[in-house]
PDB file of C-alpha atoms in Angstrom:
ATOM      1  CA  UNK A   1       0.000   0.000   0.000  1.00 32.00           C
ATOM      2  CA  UNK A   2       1.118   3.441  -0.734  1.00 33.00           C
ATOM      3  CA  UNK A   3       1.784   5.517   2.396  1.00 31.00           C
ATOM      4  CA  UNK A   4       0.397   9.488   1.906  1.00 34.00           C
ATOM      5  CA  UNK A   5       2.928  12.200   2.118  1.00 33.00           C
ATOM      6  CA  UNK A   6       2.349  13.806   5.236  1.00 34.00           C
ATOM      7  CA  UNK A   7      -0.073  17.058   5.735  1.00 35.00           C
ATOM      8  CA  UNK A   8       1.369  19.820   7.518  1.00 36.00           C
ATOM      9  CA  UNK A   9      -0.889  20.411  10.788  1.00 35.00           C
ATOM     10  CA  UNK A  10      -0.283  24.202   9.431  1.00 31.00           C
ATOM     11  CA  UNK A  11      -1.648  23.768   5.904  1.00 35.00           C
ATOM     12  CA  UNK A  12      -6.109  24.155   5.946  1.00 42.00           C
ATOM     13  CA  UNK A  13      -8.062  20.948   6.801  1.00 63.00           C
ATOM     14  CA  UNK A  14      -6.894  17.741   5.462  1.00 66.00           C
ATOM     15  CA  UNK A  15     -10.400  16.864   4.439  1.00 69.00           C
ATOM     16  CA  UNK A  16     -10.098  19.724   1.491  1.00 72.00           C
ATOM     17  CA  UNK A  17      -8.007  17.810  -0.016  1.00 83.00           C
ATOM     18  CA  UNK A  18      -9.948  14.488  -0.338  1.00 93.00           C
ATOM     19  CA  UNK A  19     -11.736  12.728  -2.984  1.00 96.00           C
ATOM     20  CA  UNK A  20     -14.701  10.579  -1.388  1.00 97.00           C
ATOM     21  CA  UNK A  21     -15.856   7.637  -3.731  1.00 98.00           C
ATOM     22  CA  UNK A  22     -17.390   4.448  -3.142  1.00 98.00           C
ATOM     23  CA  UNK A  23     -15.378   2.284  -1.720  1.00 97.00           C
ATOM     24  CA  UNK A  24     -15.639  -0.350  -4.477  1.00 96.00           C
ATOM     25  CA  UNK A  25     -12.977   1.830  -6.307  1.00 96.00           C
ATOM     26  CA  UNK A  26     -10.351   0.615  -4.071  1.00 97.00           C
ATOM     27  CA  UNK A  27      -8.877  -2.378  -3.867  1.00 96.00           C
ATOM     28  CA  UNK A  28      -9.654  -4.635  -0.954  1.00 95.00           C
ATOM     29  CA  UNK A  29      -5.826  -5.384   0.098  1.00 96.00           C
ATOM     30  CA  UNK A  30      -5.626  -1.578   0.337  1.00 95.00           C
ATOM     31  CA  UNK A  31      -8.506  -1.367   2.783  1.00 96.00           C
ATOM     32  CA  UNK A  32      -7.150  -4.175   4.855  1.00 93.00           C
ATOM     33  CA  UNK A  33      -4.161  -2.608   4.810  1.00 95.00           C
ATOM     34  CA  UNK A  34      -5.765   0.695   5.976  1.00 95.00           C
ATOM     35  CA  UNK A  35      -7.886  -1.459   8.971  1.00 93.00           C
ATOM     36  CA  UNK A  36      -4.331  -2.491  10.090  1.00 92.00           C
ATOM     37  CA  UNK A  37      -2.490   0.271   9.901  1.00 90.00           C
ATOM     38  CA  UNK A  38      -5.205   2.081  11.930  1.00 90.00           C
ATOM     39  CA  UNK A  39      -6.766  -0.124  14.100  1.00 90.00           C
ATOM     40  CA  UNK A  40      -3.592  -3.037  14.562  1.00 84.00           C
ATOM     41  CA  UNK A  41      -3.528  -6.818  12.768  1.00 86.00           C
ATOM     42  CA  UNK A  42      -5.934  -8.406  16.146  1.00 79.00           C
ATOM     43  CA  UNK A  43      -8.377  -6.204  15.248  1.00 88.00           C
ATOM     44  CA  UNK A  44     -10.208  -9.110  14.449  1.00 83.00           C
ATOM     45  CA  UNK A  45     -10.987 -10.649  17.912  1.00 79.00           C
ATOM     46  CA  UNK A  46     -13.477  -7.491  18.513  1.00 89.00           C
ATOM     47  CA  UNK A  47     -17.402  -7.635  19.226  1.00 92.00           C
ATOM     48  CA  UNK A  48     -17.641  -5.464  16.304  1.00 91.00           C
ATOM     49  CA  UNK A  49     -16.605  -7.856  14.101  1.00 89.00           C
ATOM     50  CA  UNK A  50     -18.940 -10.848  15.663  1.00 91.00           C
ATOM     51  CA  UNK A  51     -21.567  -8.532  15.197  1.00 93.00           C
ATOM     52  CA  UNK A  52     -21.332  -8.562  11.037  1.00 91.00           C
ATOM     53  CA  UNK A  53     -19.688 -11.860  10.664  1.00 92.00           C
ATOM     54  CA  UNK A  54     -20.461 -13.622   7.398  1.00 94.00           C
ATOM     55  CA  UNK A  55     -21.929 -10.188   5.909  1.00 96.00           C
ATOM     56  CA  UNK A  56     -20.820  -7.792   3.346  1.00 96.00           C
ATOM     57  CA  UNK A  57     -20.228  -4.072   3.709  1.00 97.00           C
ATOM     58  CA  UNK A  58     -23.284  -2.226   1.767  1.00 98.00           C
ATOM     59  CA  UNK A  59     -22.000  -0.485  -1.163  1.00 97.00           C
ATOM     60  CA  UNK A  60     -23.887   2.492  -0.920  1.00 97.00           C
ATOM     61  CA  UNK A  61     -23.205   3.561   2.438  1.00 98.00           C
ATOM     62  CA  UNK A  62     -19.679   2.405   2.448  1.00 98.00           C
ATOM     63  CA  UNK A  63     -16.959   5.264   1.164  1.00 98.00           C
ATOM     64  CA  UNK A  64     -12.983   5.938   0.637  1.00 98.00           C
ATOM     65  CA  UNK A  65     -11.113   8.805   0.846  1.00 97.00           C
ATOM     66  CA  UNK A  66      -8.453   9.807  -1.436  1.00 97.00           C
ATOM     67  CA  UNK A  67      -5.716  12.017  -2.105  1.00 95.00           C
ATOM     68  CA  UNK A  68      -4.853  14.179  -5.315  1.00 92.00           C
ATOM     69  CA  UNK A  69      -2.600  10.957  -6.734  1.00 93.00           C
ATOM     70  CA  UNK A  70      -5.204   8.228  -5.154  1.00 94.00           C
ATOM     71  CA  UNK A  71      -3.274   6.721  -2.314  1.00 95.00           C
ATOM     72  CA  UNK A  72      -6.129   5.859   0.099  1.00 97.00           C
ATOM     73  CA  UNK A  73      -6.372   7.705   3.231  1.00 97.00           C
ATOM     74  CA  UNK A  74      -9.301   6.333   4.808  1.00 97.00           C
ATOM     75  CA  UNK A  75     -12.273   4.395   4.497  1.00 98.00           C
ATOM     76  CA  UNK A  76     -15.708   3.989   5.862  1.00 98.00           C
ATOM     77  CA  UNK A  77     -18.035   0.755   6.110  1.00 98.00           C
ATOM     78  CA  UNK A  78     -21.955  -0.072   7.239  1.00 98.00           C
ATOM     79  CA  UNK A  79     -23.501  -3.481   7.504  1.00 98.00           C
ATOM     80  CA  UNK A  80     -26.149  -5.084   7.233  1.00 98.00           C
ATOM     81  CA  UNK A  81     -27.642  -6.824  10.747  1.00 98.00           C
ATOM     82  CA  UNK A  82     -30.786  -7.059  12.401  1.00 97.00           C
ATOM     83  CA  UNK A  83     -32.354  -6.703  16.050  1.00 97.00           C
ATOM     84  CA  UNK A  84     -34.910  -9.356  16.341  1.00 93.00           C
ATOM     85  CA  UNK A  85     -37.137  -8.561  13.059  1.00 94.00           C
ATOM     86  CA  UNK A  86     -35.937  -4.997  12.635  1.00 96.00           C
ATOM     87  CA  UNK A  87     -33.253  -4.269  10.391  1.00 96.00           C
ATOM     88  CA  UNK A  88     -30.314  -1.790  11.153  1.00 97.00           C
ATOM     89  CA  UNK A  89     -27.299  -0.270   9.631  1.00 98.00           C
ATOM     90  CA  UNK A  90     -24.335  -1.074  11.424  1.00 98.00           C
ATOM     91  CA  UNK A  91     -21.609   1.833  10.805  1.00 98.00           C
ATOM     92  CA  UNK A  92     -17.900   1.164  10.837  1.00 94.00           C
ATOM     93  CA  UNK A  93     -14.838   0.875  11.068  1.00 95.00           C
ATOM     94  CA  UNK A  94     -13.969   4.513  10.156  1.00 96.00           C
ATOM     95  CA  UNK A  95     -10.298   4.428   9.457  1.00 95.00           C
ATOM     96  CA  UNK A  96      -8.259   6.834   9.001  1.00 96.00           C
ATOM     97  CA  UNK A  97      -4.501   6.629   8.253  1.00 94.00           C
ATOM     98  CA  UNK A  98      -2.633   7.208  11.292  1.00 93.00           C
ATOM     99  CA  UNK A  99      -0.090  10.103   9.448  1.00 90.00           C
ATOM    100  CA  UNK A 100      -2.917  12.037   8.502  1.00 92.00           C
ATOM    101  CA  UNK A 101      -5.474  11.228  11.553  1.00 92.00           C
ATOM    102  CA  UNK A 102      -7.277  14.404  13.216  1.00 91.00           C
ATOM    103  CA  UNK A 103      -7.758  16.079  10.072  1.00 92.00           C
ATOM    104  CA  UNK A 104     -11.236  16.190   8.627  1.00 95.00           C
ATOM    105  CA  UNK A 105     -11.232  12.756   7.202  1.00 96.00           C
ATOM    106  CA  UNK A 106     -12.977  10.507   9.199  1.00 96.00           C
ATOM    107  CA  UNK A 107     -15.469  13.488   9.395  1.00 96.00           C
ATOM    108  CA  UNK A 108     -15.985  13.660   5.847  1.00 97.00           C
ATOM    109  CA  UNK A 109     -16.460  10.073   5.746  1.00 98.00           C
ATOM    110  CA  UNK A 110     -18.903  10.085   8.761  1.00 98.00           C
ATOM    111  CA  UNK A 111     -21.099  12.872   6.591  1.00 97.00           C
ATOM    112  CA  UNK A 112     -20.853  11.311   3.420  1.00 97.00           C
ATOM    113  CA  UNK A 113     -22.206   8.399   4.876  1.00 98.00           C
ATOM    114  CA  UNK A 114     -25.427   9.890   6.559  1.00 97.00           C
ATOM    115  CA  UNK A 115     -25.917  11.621   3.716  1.00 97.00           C
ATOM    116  CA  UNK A 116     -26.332   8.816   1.430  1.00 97.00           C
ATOM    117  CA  UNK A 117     -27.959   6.791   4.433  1.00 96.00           C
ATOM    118  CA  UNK A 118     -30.565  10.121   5.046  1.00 94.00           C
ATOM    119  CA  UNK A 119     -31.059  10.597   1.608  1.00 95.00           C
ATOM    120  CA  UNK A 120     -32.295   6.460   1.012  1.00 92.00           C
ATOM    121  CA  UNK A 121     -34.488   4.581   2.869  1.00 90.00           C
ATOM    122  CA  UNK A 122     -32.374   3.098   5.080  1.00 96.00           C
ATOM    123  CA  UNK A 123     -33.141   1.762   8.487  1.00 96.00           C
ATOM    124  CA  UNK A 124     -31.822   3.235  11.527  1.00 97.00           C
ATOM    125  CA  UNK A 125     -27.986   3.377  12.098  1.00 98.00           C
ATOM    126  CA  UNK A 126     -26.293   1.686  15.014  1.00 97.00           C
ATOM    127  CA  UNK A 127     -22.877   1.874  15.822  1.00 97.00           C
ATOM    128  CA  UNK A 128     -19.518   1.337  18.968  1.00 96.00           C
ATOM    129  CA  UNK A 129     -17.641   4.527  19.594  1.00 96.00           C
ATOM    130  CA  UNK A 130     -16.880   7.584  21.301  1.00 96.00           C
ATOM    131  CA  UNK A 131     -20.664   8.778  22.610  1.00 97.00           C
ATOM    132  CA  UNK A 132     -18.802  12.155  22.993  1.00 97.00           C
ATOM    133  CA  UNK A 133     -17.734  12.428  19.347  1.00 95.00           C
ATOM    134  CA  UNK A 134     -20.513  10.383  17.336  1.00 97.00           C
ATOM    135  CA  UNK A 135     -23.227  12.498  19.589  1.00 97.00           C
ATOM    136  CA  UNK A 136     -21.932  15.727  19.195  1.00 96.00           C
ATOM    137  CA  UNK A 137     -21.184  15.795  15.448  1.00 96.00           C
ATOM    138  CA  UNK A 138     -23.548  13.179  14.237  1.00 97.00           C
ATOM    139  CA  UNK A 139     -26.444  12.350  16.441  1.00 96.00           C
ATOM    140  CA  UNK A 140     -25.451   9.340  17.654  1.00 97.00           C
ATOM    141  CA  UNK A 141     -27.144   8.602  21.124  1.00 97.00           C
ATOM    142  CA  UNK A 142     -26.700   5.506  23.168  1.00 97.00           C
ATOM    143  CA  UNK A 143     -30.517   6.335  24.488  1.00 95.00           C
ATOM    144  CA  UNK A 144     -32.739   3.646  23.945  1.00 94.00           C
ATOM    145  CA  UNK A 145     -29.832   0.888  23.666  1.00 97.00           C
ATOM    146  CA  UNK A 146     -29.743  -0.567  26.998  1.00 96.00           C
ATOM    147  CA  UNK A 147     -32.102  -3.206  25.852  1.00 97.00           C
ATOM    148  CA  UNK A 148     -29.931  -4.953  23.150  1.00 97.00           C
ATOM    149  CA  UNK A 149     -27.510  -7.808  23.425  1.00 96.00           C
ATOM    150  CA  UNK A 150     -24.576  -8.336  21.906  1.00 96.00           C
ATOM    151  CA  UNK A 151     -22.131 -10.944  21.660  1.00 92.00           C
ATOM    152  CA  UNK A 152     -18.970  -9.830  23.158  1.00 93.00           C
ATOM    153  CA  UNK A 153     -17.736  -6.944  25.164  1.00 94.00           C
ATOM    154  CA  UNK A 154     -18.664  -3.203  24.955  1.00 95.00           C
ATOM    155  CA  UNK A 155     -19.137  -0.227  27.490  1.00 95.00           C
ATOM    156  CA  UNK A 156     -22.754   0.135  27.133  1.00 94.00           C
ATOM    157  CA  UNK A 157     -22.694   3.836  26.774  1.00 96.00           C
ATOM    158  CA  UNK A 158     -20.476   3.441  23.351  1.00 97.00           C
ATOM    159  CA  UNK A 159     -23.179   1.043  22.065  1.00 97.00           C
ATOM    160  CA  UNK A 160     -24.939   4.006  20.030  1.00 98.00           C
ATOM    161  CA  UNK A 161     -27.921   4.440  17.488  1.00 97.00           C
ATOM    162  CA  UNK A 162     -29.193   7.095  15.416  1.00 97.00           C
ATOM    163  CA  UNK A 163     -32.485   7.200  13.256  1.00 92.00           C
ATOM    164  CA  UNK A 164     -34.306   9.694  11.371  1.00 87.00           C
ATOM    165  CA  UNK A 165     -37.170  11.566  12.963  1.00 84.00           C
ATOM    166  CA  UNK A 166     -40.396   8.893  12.928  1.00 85.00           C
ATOM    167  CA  UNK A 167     -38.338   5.910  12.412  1.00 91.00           C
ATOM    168  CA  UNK A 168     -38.800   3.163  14.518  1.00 90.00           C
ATOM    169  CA  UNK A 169     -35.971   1.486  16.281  1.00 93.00           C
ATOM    170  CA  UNK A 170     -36.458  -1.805  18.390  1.00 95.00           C
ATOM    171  CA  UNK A 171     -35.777  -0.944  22.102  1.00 95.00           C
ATOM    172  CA  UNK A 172     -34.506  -4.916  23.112  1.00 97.00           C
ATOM    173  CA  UNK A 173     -33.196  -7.685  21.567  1.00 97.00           C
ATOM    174  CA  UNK A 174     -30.059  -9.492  20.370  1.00 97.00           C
ATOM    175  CA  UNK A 175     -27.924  -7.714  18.093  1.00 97.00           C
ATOM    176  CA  UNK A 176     -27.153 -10.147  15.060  1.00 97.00           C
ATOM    177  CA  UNK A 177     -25.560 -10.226  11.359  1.00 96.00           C
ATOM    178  CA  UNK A 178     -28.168  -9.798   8.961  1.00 95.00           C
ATOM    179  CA  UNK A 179     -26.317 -11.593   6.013  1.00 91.00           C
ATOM    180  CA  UNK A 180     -28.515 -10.844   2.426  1.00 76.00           C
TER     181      UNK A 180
END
């Protein structure tokens, strides 16, 4: 994988810089690549990953971000899995590399993502993260979680959900792959 020339922390927003296309325009080693160089190689053993097992990231909500000469710099993914009968959009990883981390791009990601998700008819959005970040830029709550299951480990307050305004969202149950 090609490493990114680094972004001086003095130059505008690393985000201004991007290209965001679906992420089907990058090669999968690439994104792999990306998921270890961001996240480390046992990323694997997480409850994230139990919760999509044997699914595929949804094209349409999943993005990559680019540079002027194409070297990925990050990528975002959403799955498909389910809460009982109700279906749900499960959002991430959001990777970023780590040389050009805490500039815009995950960000950019994040809102290309609900925009494509807000402007379908997709069912509500669930997610594991930082309440703090995923609430405050992206209305992410972990109200209304504290019902569901899931198989592994997570801090209930980073077990998070956001749906549009009317949109159901199951208040119990397991949370499960939803393979298609």
């Amino acid at each position: 994988m090609s490493h990114p020339a680094k972004i001086d922390a003095a130059n505008a927003n690393a985000a201004d810089a991007i290209d965001i296309v679906p992420i089907a325009h990058v090669s999968e080693d690439a994104v792999e690549a990306l998921l270890d160089d961001a996240f480390g190689t046992d990323r694997h053993g997480r409850t994230a990953y139990r919760l999509r097992a044997g699914t595929r990231a949804i094209p349409a909500l999943s993005f990559a971000a680019l540079d002027t000469a194409g070297a990925l710099l990050g990528t975002i993914q959403c799955w498909p899995v389910r809460i009982g009968d109700a279906a749900m959009v499960m959002v991430g990883p959001v990777a970023v590399e780590p040389a050009v981390q805490r500039g815009g791009i995950g960000r950019a990601l994040m809102q290309a993502m609900l925009d494509a998700a807000d402007a379908g008819a997709w069912p509500p959005l669930m997610m594991i993260g930082d309440p703090e970040y995923y609430g405050r830029f992206f209305g992410f709550s972990a109200d209304g979680t504290a019902g569901w299951i899931v198989d592994g480990p997570v801090e209930r307050r980073r077990l998070l959900a956001r749906a549009r305004a009317g949109q159901p969202m199951p208040a119990a149950g397991e949370v499960l792959p939803r393979p298609e």
